Coordinates of C-alpha atoms in Angstrom, one line a residue:
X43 CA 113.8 85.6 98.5
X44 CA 109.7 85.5 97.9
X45 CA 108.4 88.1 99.7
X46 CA 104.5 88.2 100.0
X47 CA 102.2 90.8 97.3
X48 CA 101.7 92.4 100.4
X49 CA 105.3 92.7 101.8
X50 CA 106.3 93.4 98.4
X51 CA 103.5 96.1 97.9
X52 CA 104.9 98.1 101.0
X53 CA 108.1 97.6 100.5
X54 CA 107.9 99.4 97.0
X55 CA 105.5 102.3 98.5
X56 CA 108.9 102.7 100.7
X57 CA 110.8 103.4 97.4
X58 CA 108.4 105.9 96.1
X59 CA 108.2 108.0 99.5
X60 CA 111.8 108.0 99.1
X61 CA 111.9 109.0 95.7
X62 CA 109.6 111.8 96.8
X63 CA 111.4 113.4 99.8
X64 CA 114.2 113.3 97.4
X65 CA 112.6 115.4 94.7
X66 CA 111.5 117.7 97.7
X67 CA 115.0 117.7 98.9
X68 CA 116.4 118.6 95.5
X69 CA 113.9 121.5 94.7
X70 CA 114.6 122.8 98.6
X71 CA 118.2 122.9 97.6
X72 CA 117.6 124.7 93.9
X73 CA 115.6 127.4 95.5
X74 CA 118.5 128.1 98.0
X75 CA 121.3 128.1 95.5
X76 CA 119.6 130.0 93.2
X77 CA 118.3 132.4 95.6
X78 CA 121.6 133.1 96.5
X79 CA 123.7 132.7 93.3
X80 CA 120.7 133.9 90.4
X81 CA 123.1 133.5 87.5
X82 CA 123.1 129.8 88.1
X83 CA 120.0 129.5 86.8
X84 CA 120.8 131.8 83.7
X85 CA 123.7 128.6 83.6
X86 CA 121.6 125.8 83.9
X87 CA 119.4 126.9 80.9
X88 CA 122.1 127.1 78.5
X89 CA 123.1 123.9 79.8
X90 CA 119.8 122.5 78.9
X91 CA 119.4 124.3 75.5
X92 CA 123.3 123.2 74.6
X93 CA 122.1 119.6 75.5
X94 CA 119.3 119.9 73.1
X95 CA 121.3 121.4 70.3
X96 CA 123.8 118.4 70.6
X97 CA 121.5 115.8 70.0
X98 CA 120.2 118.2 66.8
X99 CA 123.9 118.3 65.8
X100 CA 124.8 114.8 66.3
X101 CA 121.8 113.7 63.7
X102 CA 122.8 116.2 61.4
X103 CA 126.4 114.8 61.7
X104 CA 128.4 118.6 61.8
X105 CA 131.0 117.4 63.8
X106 CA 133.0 121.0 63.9
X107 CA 130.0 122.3 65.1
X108 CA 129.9 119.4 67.8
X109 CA 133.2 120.0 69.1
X110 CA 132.5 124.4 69.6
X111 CA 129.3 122.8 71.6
X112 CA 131.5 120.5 73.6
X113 CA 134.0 123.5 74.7
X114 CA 131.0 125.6 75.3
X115 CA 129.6 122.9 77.8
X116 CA 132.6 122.4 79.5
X117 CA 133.0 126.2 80.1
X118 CA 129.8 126.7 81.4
X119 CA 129.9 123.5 83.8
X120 CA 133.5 124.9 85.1
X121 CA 131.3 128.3 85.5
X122 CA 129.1 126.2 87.6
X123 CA 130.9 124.6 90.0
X124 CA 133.4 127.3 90.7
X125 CA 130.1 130.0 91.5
X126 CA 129.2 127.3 94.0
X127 CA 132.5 125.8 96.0
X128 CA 132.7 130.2 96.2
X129 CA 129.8 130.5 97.9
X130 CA 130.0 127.8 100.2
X131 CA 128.0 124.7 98.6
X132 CA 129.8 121.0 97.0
X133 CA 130.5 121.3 93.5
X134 CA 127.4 118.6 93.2
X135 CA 124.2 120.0 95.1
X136 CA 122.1 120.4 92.3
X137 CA 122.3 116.9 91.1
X138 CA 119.5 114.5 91.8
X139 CA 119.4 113.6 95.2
X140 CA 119.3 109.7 96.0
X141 CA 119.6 107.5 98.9
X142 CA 121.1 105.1 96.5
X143 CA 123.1 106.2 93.2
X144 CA 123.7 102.5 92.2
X145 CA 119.6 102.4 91.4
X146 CA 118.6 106.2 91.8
X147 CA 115.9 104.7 94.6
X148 CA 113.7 102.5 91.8
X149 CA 115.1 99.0 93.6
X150 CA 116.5 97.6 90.5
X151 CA 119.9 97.5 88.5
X152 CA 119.3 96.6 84.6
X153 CA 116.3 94.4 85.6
X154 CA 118.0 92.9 88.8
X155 CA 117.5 94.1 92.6
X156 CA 119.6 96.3 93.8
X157 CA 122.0 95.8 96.9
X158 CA 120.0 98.4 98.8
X159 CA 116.4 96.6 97.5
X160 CA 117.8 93.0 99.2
X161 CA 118.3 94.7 102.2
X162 CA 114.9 96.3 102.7
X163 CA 113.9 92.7 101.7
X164 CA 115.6 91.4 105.4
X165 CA 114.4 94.5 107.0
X166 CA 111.0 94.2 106.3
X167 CA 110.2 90.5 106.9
X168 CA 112.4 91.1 110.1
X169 CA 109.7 93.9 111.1
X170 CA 107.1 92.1 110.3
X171 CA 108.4 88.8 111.7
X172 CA 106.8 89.3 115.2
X173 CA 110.1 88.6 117.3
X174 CA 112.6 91.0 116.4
X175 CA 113.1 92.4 119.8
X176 CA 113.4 88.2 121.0
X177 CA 116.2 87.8 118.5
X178 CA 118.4 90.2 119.8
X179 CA 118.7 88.0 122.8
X180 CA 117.8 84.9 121.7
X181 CA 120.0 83.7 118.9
X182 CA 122.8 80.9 118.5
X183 CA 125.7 83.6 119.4
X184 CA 123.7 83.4 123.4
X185 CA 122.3 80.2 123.2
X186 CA 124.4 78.5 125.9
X187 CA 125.1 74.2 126.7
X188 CA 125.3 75.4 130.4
X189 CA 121.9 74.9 131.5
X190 CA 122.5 70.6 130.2
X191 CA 123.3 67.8 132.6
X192 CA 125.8 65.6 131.2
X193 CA 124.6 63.5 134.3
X194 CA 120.7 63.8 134.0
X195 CA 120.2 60.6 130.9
X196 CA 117.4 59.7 128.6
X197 CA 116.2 56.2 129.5
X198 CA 115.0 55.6 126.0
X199 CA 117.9 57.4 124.3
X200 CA 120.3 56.7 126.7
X201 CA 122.0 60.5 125.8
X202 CA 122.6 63.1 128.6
X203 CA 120.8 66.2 128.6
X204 CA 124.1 68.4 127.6
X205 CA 124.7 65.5 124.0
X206 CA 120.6 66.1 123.7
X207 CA 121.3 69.4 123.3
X208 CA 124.4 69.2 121.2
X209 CA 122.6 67.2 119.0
X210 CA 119.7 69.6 118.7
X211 CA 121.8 72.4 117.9
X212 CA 123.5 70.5 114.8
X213 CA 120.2 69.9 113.9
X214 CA 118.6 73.7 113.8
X215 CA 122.4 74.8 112.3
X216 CA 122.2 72.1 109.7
X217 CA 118.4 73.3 108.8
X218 CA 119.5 76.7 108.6
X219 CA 122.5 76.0 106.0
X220 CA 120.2 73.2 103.8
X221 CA 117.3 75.2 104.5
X222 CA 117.1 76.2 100.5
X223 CA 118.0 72.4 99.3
X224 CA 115.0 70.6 100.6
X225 CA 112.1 72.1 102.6
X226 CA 112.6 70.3 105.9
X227 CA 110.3 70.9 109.5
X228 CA 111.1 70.9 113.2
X229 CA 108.8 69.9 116.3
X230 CA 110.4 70.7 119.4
X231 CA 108.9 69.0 122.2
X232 CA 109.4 68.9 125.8
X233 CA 108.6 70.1 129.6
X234 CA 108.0 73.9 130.2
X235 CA 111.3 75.8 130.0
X236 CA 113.7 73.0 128.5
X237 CA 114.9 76.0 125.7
X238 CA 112.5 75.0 122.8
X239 CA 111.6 78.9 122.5
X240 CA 115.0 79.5 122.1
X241 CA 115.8 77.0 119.4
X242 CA 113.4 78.6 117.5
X243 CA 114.2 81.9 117.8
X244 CA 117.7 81.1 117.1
X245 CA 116.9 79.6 113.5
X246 CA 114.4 82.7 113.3
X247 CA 116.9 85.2 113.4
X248 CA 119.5 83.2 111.1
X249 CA 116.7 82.8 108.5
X250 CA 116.2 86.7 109.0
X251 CA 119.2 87.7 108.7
X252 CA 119.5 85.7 105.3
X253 CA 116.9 87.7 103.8
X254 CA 114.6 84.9 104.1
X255 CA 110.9 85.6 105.2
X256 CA 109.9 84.4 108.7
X257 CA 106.5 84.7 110.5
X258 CA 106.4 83.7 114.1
X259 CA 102.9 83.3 116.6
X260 CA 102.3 82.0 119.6
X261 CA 99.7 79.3 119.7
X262 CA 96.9 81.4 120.6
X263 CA 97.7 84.2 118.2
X264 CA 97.9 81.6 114.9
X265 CA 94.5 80.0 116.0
X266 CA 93.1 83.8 116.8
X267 CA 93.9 85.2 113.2
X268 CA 92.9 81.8 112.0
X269 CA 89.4 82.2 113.4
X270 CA 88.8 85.9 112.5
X271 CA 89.5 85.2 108.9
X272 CA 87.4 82.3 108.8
X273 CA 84.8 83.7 111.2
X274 CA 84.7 87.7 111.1
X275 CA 85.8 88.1 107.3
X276 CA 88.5 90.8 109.0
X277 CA 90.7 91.9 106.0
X278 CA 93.5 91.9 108.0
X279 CA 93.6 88.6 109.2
X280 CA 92.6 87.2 105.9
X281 CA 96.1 89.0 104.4
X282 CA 97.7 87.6 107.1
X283 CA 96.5 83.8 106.9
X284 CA 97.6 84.3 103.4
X285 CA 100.9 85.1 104.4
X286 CA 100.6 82.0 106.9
X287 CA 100.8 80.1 103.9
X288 CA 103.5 82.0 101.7
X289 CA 106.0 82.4 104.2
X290 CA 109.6 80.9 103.8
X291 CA 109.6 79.7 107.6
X292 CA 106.5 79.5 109.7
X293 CA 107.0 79.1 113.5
X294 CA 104.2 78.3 115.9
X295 CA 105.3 78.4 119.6
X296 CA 103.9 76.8 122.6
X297 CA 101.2 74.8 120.5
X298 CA 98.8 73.3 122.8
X299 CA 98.1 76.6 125.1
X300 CA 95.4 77.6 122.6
X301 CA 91.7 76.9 123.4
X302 CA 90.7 73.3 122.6
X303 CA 88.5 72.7 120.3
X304 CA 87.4 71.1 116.8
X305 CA 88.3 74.2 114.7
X306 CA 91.8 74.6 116.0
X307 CA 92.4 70.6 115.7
X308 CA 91.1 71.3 111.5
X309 CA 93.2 74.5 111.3
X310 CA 96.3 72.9 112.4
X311 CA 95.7 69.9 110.0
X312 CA 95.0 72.3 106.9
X313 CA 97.9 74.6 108.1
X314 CA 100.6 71.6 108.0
X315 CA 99.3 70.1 105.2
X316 CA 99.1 73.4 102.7
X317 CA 102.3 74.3 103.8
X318 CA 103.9 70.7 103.0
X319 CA 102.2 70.8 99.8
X320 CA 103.7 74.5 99.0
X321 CA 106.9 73.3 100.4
X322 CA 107.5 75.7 102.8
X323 CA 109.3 74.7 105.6
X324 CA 107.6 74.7 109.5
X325 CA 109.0 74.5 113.0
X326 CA 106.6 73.9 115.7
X327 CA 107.3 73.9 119.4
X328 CA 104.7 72.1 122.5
X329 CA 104.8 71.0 126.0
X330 CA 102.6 68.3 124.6
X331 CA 104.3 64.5 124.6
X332 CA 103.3 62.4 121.3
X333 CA 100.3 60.8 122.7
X334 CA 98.8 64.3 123.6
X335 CA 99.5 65.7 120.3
X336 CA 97.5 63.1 118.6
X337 CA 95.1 63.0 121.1
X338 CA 94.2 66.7 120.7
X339 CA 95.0 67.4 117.2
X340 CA 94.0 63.7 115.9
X341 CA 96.0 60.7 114.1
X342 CA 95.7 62.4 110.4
X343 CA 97.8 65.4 111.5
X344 CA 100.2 63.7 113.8
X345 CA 100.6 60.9 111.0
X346 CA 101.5 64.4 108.6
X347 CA 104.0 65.6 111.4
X348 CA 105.9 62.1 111.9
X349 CA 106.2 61.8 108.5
X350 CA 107.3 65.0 107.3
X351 CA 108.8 66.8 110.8
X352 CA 112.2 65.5 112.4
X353 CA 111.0 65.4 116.0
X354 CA 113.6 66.8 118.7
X355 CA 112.7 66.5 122.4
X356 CA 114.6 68.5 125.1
X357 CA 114.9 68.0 128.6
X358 CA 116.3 69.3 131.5
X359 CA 115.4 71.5 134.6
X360 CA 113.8 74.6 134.0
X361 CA 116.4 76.9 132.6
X362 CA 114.0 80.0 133.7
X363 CA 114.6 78.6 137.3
X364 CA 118.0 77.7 136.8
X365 CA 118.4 81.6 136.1
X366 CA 116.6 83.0 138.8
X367 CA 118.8 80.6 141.0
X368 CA 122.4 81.9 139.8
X369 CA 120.8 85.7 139.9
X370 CA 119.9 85.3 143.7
X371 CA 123.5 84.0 144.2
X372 CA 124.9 87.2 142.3
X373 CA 122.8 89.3 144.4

């Protein structure tokens, strides 16, 4: 998974605060041991100066002398462990402390990441993903075929709203699956409340969940951290247009709610256009029809989006309605 420098940069400050509580947990417990048990420490120095005198001995190759070493380490490690099970603590307590053995908290197993290090990966990108509290209740595992018609039809497709929906489903599972083969890009489009939001939550949260990174804005957020890196210079919204760029997925929601104007109309063309040159993938969702899309945004981005976007439309009666109506009836 690429992360960002900048997700990358926090997520390894995360390793060394851990590394650092663990020191400070370790020399918390030494003091308390050895407060209570003081010939511990007399222990742990000859441990020390044994371990030294091995490595001398192993040079000089006196292997008789080796082995009395050997005994004498093992008795003062049995010495060890039996003054501390006495007085109450694990054989162990005064080894390192990590929150992962398998890479003592550095992240990395001869070179490679860690188990623990590719799970902070899909922790932070899901933090910093914007929608982590949508996921948990938008995702495939809710998404529901109840709020389709089989009766209400598509005059130009001639497919019911519930095979419209089927359809778009395969489409977002079979993006999620390829999504590594070939970068590929969604546009949802469609009247207000016809699920598009949902969609892209749901291949959000797969993505997620997969370790790969997602960054999801509204319209009007994109356009406003657009503008204040372009405009204002703010370092924050210059790291995160970067990261606009870099990200695995990129979702823009409700595009078309944002301001009008000739900046947002360049922004959106430069935005789809560096991404498909990066290829890194893009899923877009708008109330707008076709025409309005190239109305607003012109016919040099539209022309991008046909020819690099597969373009799903949904339809079907306001499923935020259609939920306050079966709520009522519950009452």
């Amino acid at each position: 998974m690429a992360l960002t420098n900048l997700q990358y940069d926090e997520l390894m400050r995360q390793y060394d605060r851990r590394q650092l509580e663990n020191m400070r947990e370790g020399a918390r417990r030494r003091e308390e041991v050895f407060g209570k048990i003081p010939r511990l420490a007399e222990i742990e120095e000859e441990i020390a100066s044994c371990s030294v005198e091995g490595a001398r001995l192993v040079l000089d190759g006196d292997e008789a002398a080796q082995g009395a070493l050997s005994e004498k380490l093992g008795r003062l490690r049995e010495e060890k462990s039996r003054l501390l099970i006495e007085h109450g603590f694990s054989a162990d307590c005064l080894d390192p402390v990590y929150t992962c053995p398998d890479c003592r908290d550095t992240g990395y197993v001869d070179g490679q990441k860690c188990h623990c290090f590719r799970q902070a990966e899909i922790d932070i990108v899901y933090e910093q993903s914007n929608i982590k509290d949508a996921l948990e209740r938008e995702n495939f595992s809710t998404f529901s075929l109840s709020y389709y018609s089989d009766d209400d039809i598509n005059p130009t497709t001639k497919l019911s709203a519930l095979e419209t929906a089927k359809n778009a489903k395969k489409q977002c599972l079979d993006f999620v699956e390829n999504f590594d083969e070939k970068p590929k890009n969604l546009l949802f489009y469609g009247d207000t409340g016809v699920g598009k939001t949902f969609m892209c939550n749901c291949i959000a949260k797969e993505l997620l969940d997969s370790g790969r990174s997602v960054v999801y804005f509204t319209a009007f957020q994109f356009f406003d951290i657009l503008s204040k890196g372009v405009f204002d210079h703010d370092a924050d919204a210059i790291a995160a247009n970067e990261t606009i760029f870099d990200c695995d997925l990129l979702v823009i929601d409700d595009l078309g709610t944002e301001m009008q104007s000739a900046f947002t109309a360049s922004q959106l063309f430069l935005c789809v256009n560096e991404r498909i040159l990066r290829h890194k993938s893009t899923v877009i969702s708008t109330n707008l029809n076709l025409a309005q899309l190239t109305e607003r945004y012109s016919e040099r981005t539209f022309s991008r989006i046909m020819d690099n976007y597969a373009l799903i439309k949904l339809f079907t009666s306001d499923i935020r309605l259609q939920k306050r109506r079966a709520s009522r009836v519950n009452e």
